[in-house]
JSON list of C-alpha atoms in Angstrom, two decimals:
[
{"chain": "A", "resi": 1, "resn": "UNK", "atom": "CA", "xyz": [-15.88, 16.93, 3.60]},
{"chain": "A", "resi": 2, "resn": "UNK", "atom": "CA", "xyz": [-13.54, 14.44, 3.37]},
{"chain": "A", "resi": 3, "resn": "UNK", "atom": "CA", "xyz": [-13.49, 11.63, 6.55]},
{"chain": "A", "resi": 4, "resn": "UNK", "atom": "CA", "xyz": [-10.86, 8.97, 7.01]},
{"chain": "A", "resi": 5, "resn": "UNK", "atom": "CA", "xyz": [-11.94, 5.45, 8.46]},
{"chain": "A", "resi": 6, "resn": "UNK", "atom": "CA", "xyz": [-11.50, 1.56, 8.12]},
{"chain": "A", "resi": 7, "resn": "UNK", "atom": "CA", "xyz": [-13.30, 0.12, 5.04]},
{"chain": "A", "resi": 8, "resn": "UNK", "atom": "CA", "xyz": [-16.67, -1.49, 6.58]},
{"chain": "A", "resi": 9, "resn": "UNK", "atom": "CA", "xyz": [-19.31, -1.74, 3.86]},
{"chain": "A", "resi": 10, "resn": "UNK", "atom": "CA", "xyz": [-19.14, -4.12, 0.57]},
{"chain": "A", "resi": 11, "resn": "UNK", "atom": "CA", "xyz": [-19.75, -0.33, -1.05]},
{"chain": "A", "resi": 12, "resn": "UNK", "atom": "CA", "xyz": [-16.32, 0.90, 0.56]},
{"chain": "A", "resi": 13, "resn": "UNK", "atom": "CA", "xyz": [-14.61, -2.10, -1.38]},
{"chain": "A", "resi": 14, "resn": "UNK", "atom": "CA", "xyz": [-16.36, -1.66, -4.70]},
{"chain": "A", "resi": 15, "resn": "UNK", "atom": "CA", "xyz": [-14.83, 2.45, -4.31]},
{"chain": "A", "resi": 16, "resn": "UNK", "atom": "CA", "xyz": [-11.68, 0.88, -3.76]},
{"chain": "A", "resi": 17, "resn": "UNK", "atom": "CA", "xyz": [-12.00, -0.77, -6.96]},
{"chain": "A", "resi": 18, "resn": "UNK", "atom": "CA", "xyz": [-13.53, 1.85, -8.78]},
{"chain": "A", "resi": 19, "resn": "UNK", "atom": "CA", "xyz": [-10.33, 4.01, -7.57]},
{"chain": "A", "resi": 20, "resn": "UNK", "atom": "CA", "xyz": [-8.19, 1.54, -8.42]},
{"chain": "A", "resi": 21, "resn": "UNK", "atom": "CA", "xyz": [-9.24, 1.13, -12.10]},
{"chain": "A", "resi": 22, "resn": "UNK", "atom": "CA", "xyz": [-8.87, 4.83, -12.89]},
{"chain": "A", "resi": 23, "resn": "UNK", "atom": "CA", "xyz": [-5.54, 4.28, -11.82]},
{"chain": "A", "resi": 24, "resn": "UNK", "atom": "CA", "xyz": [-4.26, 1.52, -13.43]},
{"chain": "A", "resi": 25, "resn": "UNK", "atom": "CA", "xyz": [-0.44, 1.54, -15.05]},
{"chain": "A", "resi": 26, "resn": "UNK", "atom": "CA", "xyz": [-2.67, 0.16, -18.06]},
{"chain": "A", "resi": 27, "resn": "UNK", "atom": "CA", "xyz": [-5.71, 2.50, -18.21]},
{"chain": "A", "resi": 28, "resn": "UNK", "atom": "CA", "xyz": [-3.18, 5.76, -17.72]},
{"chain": "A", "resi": 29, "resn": "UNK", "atom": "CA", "xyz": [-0.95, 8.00, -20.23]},
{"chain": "A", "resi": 30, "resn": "UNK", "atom": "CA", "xyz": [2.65, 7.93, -19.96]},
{"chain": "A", "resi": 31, "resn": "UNK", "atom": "CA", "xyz": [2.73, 11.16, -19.10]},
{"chain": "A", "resi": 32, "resn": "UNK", "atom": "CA", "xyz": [0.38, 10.78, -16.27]},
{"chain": "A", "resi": 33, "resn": "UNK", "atom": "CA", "xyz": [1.79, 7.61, -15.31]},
{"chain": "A", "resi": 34, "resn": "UNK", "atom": "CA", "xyz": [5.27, 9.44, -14.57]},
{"chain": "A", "resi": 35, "resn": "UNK", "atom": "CA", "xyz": [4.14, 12.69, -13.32]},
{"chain": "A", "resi": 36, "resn": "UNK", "atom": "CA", "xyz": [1.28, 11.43, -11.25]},
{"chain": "A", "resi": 37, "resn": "UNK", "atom": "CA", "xyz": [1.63, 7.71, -10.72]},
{"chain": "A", "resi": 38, "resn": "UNK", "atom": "CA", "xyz": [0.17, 4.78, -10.77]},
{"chain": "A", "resi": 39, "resn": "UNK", "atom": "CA", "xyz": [-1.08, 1.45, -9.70]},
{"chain": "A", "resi": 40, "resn": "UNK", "atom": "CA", "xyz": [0.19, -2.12, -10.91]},
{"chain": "A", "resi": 41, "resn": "UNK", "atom": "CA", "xyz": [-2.11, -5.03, -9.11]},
{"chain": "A", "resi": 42, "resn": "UNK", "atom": "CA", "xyz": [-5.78, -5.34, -9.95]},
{"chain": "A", "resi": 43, "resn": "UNK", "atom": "CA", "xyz": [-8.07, -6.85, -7.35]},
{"chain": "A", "resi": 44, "resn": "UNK", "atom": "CA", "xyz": [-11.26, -7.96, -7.25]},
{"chain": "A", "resi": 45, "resn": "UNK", "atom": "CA", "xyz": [-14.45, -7.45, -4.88]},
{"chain": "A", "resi": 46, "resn": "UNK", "atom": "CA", "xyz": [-13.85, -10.85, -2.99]},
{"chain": "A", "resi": 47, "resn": "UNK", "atom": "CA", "xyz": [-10.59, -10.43, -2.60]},
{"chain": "A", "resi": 48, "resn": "UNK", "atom": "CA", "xyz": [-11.13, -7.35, -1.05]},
{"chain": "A", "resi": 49, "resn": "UNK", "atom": "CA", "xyz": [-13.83, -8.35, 0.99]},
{"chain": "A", "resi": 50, "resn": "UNK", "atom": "CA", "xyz": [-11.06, -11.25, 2.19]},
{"chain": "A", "resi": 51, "resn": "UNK", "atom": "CA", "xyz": [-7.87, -9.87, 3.09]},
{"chain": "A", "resi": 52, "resn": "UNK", "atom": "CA", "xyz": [-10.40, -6.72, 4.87]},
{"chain": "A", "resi": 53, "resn": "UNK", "atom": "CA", "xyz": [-11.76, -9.60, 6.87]},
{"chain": "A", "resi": 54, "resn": "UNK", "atom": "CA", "xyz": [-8.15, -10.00, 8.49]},
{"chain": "A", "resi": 55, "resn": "UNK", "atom": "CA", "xyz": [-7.37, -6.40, 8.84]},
{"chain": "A", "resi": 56, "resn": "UNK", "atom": "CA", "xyz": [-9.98, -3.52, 7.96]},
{"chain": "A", "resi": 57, "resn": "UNK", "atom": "CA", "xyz": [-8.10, -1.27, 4.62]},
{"chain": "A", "resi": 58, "resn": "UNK", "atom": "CA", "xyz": [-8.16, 2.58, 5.58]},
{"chain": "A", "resi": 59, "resn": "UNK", "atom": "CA", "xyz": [-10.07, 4.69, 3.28]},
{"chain": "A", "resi": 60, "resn": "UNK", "atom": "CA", "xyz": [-11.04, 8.25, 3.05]},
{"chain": "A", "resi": 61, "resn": "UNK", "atom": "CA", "xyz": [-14.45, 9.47, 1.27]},
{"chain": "A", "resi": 62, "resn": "UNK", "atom": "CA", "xyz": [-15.79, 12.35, 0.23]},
{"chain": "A", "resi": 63, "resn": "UNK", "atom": "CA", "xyz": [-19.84, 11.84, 0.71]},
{"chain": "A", "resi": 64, "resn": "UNK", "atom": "CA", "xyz": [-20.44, 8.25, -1.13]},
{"chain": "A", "resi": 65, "resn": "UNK", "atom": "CA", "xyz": [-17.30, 8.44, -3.04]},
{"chain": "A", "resi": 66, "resn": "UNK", "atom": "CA", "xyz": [-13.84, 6.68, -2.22]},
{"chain": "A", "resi": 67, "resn": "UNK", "atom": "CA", "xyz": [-11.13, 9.89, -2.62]},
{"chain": "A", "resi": 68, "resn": "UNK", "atom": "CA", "xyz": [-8.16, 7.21, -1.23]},
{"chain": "A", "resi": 69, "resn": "UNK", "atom": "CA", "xyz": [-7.49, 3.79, -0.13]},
{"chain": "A", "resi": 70, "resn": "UNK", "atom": "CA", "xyz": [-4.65, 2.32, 1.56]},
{"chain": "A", "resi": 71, "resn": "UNK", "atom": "CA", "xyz": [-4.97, -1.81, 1.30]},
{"chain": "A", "resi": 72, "resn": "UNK", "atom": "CA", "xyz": [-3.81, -3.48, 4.63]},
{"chain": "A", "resi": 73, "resn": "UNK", "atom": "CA", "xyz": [-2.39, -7.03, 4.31]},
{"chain": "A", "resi": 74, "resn": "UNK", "atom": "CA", "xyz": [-0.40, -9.55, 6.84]},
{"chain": "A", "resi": 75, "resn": "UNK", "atom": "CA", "xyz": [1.43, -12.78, 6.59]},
{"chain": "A", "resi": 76, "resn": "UNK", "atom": "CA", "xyz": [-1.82, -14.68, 6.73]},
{"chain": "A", "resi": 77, "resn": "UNK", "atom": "CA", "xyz": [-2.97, -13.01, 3.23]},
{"chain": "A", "resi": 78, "resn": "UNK", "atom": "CA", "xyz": [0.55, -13.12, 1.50]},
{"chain": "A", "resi": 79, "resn": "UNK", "atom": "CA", "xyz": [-0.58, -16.08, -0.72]},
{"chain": "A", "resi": 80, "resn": "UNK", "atom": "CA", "xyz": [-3.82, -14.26, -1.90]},
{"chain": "A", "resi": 81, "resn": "UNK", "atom": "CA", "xyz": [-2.36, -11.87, -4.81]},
{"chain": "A", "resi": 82, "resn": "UNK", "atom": "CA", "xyz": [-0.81, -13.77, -6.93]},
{"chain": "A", "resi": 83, "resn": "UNK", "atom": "CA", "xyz": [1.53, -10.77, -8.36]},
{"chain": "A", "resi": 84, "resn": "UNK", "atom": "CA", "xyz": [2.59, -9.96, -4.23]},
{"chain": "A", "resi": 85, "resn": "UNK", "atom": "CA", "xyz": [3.90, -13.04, -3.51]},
{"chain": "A", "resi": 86, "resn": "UNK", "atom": "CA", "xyz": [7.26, -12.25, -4.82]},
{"chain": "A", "resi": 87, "resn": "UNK", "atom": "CA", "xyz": [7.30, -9.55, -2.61]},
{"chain": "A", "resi": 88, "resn": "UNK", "atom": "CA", "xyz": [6.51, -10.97, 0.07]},
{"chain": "A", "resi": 89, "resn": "UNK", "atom": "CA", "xyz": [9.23, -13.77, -0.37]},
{"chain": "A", "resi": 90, "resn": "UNK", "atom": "CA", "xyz": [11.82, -10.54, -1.01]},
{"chain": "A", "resi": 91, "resn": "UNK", "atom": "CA", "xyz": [10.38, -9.75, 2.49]},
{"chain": "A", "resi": 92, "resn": "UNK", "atom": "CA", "xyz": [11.31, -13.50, 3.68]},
{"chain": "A", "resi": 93, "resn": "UNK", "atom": "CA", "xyz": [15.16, -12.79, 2.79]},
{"chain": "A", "resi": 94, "resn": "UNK", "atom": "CA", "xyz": [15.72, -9.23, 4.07]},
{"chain": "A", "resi": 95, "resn": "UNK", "atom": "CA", "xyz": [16.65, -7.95, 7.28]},
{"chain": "A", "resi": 96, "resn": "UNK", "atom": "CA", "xyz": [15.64, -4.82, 9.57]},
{"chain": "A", "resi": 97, "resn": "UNK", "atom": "CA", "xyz": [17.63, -3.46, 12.65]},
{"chain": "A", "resi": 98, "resn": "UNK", "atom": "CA", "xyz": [19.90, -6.84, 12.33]},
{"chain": "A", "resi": 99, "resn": "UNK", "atom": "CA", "xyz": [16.48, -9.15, 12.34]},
{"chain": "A", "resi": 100, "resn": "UNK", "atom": "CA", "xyz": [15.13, -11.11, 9.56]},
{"chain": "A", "resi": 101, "resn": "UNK", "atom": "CA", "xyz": [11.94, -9.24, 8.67]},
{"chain": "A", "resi": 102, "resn": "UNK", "atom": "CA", "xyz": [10.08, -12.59, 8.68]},
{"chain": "A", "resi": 103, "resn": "UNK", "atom": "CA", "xyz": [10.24, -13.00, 12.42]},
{"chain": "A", "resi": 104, "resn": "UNK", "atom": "CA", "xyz": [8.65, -9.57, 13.10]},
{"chain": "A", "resi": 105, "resn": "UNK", "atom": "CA", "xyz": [5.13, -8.75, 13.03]},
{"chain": "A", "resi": 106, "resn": "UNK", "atom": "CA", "xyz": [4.58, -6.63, 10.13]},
{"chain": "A", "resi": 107, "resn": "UNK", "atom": "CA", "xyz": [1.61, -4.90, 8.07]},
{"chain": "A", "resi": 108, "resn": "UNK", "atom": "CA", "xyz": [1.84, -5.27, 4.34]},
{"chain": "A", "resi": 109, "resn": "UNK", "atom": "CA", "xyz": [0.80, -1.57, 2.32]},
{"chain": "A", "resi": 110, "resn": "UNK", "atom": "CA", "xyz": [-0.48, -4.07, -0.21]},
{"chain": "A", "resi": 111, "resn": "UNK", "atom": "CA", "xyz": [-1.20, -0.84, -2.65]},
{"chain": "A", "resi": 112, "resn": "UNK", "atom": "CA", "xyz": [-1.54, 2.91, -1.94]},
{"chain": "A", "resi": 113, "resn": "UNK", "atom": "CA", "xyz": [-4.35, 5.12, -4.36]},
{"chain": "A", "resi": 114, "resn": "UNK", "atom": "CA", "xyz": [-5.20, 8.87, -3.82]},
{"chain": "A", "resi": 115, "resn": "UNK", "atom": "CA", "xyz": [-7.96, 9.69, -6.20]},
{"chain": "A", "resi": 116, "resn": "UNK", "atom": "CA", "xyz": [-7.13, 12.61, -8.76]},
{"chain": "A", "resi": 117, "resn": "UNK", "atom": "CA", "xyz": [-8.65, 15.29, -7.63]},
{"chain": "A", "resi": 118, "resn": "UNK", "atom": "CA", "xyz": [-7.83, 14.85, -4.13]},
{"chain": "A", "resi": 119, "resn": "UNK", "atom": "CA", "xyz": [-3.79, 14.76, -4.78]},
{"chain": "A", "resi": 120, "resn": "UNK", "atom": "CA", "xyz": [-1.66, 17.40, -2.72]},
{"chain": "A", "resi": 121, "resn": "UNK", "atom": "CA", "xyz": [-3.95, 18.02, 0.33]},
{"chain": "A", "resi": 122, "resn": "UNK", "atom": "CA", "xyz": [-2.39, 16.61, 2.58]},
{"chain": "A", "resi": 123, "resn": "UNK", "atom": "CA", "xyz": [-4.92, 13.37, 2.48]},
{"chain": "A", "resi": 124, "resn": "UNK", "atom": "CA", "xyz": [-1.70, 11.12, 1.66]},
{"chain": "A", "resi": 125, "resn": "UNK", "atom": "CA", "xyz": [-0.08, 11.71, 5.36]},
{"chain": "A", "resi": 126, "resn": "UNK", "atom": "CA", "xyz": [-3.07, 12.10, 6.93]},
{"chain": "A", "resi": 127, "resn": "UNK", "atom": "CA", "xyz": [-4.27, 8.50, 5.79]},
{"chain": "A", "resi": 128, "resn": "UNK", "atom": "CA", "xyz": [-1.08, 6.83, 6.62]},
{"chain": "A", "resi": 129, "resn": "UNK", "atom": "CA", "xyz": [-1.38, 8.82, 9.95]},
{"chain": "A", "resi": 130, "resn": "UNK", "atom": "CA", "xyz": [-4.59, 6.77, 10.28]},
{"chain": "A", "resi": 131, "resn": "UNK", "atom": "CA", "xyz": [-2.85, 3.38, 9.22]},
{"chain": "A", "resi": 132, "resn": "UNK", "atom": "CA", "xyz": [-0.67, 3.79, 11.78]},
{"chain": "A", "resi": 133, "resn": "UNK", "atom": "CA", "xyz": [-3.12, 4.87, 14.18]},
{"chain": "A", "resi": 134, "resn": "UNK", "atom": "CA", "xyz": [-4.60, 1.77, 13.25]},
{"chain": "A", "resi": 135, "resn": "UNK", "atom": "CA", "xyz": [-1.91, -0.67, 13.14]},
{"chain": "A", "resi": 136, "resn": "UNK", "atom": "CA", "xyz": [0.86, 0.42, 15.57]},
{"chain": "A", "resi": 137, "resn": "UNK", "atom": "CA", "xyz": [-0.38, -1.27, 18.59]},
{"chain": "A", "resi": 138, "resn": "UNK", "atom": "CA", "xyz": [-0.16, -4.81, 16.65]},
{"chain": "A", "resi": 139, "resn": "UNK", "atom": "CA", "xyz": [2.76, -4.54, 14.20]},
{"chain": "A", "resi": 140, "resn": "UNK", "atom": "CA", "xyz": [5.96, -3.13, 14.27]},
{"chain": "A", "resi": 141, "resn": "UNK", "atom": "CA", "xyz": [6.16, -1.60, 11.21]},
{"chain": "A", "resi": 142, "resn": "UNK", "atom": "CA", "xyz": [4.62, -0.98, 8.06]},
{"chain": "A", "resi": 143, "resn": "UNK", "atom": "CA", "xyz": [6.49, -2.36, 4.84]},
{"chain": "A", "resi": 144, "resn": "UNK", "atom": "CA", "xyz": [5.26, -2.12, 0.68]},
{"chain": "A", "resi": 145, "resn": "UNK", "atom": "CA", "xyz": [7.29, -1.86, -2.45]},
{"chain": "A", "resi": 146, "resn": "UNK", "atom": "CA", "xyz": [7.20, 0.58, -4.88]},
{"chain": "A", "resi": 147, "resn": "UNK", "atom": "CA", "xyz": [8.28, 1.04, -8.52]},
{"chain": "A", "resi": 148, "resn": "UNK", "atom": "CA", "xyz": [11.51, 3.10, -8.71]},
{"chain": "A", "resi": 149, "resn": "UNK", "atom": "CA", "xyz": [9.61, 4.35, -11.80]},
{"chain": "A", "resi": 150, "resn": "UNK", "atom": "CA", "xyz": [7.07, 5.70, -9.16]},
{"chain": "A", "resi": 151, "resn": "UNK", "atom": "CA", "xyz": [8.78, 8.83, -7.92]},
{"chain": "A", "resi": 152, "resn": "UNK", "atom": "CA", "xyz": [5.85, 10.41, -6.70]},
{"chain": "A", "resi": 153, "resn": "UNK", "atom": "CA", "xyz": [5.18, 7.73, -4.36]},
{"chain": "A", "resi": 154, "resn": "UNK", "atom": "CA", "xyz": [8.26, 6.83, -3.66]},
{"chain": "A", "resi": 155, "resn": "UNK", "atom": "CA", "xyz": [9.02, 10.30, -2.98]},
{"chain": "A", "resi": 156, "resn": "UNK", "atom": "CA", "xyz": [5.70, 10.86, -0.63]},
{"chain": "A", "resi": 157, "resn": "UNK", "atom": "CA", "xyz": [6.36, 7.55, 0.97]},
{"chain": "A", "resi": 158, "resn": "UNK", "atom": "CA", "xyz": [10.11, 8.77, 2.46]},
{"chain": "A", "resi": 159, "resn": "UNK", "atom": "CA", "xyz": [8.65, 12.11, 3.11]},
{"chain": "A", "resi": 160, "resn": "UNK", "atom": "CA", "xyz": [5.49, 9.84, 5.78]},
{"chain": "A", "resi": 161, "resn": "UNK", "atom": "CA", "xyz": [8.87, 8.40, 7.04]},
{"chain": "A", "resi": 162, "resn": "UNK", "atom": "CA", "xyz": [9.75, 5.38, 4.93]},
{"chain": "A", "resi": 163, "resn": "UNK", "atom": "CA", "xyz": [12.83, 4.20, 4.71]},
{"chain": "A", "resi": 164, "resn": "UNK", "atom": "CA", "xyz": [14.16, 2.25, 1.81]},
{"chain": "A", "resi": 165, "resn": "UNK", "atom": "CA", "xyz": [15.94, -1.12, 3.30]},
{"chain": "A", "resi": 166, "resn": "UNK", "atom": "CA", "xyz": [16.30, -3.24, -0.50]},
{"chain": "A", "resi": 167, "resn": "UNK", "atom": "CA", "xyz": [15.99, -2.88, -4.21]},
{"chain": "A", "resi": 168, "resn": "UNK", "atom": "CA", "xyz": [15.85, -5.47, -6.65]},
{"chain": "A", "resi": 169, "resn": "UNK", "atom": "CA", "xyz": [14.63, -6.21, -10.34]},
{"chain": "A", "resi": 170, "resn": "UNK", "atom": "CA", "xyz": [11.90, -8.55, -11.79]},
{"chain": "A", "resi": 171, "resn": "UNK", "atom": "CA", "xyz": [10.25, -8.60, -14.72]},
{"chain": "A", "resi": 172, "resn": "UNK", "atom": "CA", "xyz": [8.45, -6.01, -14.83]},
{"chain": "A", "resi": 173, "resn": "UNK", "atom": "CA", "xyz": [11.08, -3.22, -13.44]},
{"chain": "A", "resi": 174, "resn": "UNK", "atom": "CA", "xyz": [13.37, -2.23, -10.38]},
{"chain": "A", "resi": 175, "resn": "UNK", "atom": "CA", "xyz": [11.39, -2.18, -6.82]},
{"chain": "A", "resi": 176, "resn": "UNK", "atom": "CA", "xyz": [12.29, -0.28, -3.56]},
{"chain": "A", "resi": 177, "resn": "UNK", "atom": "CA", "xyz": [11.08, -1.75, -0.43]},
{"chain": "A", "resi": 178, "resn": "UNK", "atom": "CA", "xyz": [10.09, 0.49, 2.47]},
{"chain": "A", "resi": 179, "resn": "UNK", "atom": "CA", "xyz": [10.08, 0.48, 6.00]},
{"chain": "A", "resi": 180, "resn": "UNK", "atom": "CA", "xyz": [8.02, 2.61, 8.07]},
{"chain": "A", "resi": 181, "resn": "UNK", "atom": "CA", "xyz": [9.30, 1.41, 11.79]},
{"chain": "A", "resi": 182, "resn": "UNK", "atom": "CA", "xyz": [6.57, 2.88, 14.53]},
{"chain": "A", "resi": 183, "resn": "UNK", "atom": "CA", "xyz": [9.18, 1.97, 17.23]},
{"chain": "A", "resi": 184, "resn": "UNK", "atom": "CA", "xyz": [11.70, 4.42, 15.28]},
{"chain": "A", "resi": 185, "resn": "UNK", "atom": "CA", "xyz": [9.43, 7.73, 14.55]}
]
């Protein structure tokens, strides 16, 4: 049985990582990669153990085993991945409902993972139905980027009730970032 619930243990964060790796753009085929998706960013166990210390990720296991995480992260880790500063900087420059997005009080989806096996239960919306559970009473909205080349995600992301606000290129490829407004849904 699978249960949903903020990451406690240092064993919750190693299953993040452990999901995270078999997920990897890098350690996936192409064909996998567009059908299924991916992940881009890499963390490690302090890291994790870090930006959890500021706001507790959501997970859901099945027994010992991590079948999804969803990484939380706020203004107060946006220097701590290296490869998410840019977003957060796009985040600096853009505005929501006629507000610069820098003077509201957002959560950061710093990466999303549902494990193989667990894909097309329904475990997607129920964890971001626990995020927000989670989150709501603190932060007006949730907001992440995701590849364009990730239609799955992108696609599941709209369906939870994100909104796509900007789009913009970078070295690596063209980004949409999402809104999930509490206030609005």
């Amino acid at each position: 049985m699978v249960t949903i619930f903020q990451a406690v243990t240092e064993a919750d964060l190693q299953g993040i990582l452990d999901l995270q790796e078999e997920n990897l753009v890098q350690n996936i085929s192409e064909s996998e990669k567009n059908e299924q998706g991916f992940v881009r960013v890499q963390h490690h166990l302090e890291l994790l153990k870090s930006l959890n210390s500021i706001e507790s990720h959501i997970i859901a296991k099945d027994g010992d085993h991590v079948a999804a995480y969803f990484l939380a992260m706020t203004k107060m880790s946006r220097n701590d991945v290296p490869m998410l500063v840019p977003m957060f900087e796009q985040f600096d420059e853009l505005y929501h409902q006629g507000k610069k997005v820098s003077e509201y009080n957002y959560m950061a989806v710093g990466q999303v993972c549902v494990g193989k096996k667990y894909r097309g239960q329904g475990l997607f919306f129920n964890c971001y139905e626990a995020f927000r559970n989670a989150f709501e009473k603190d932060y007006d909205f949730a907001i992440t980027e995701i590849s364009i080349s990730n239609t799955r995600s992108l696609k599941a992301h709209q369906k939870v009730g994100f909104k796509v606000i900007h789009t913009f290129k970078d070295e690596y490829e063209t980004w949409a970032i999402v809104v999930w407004d509490w206030g609005k849904n």
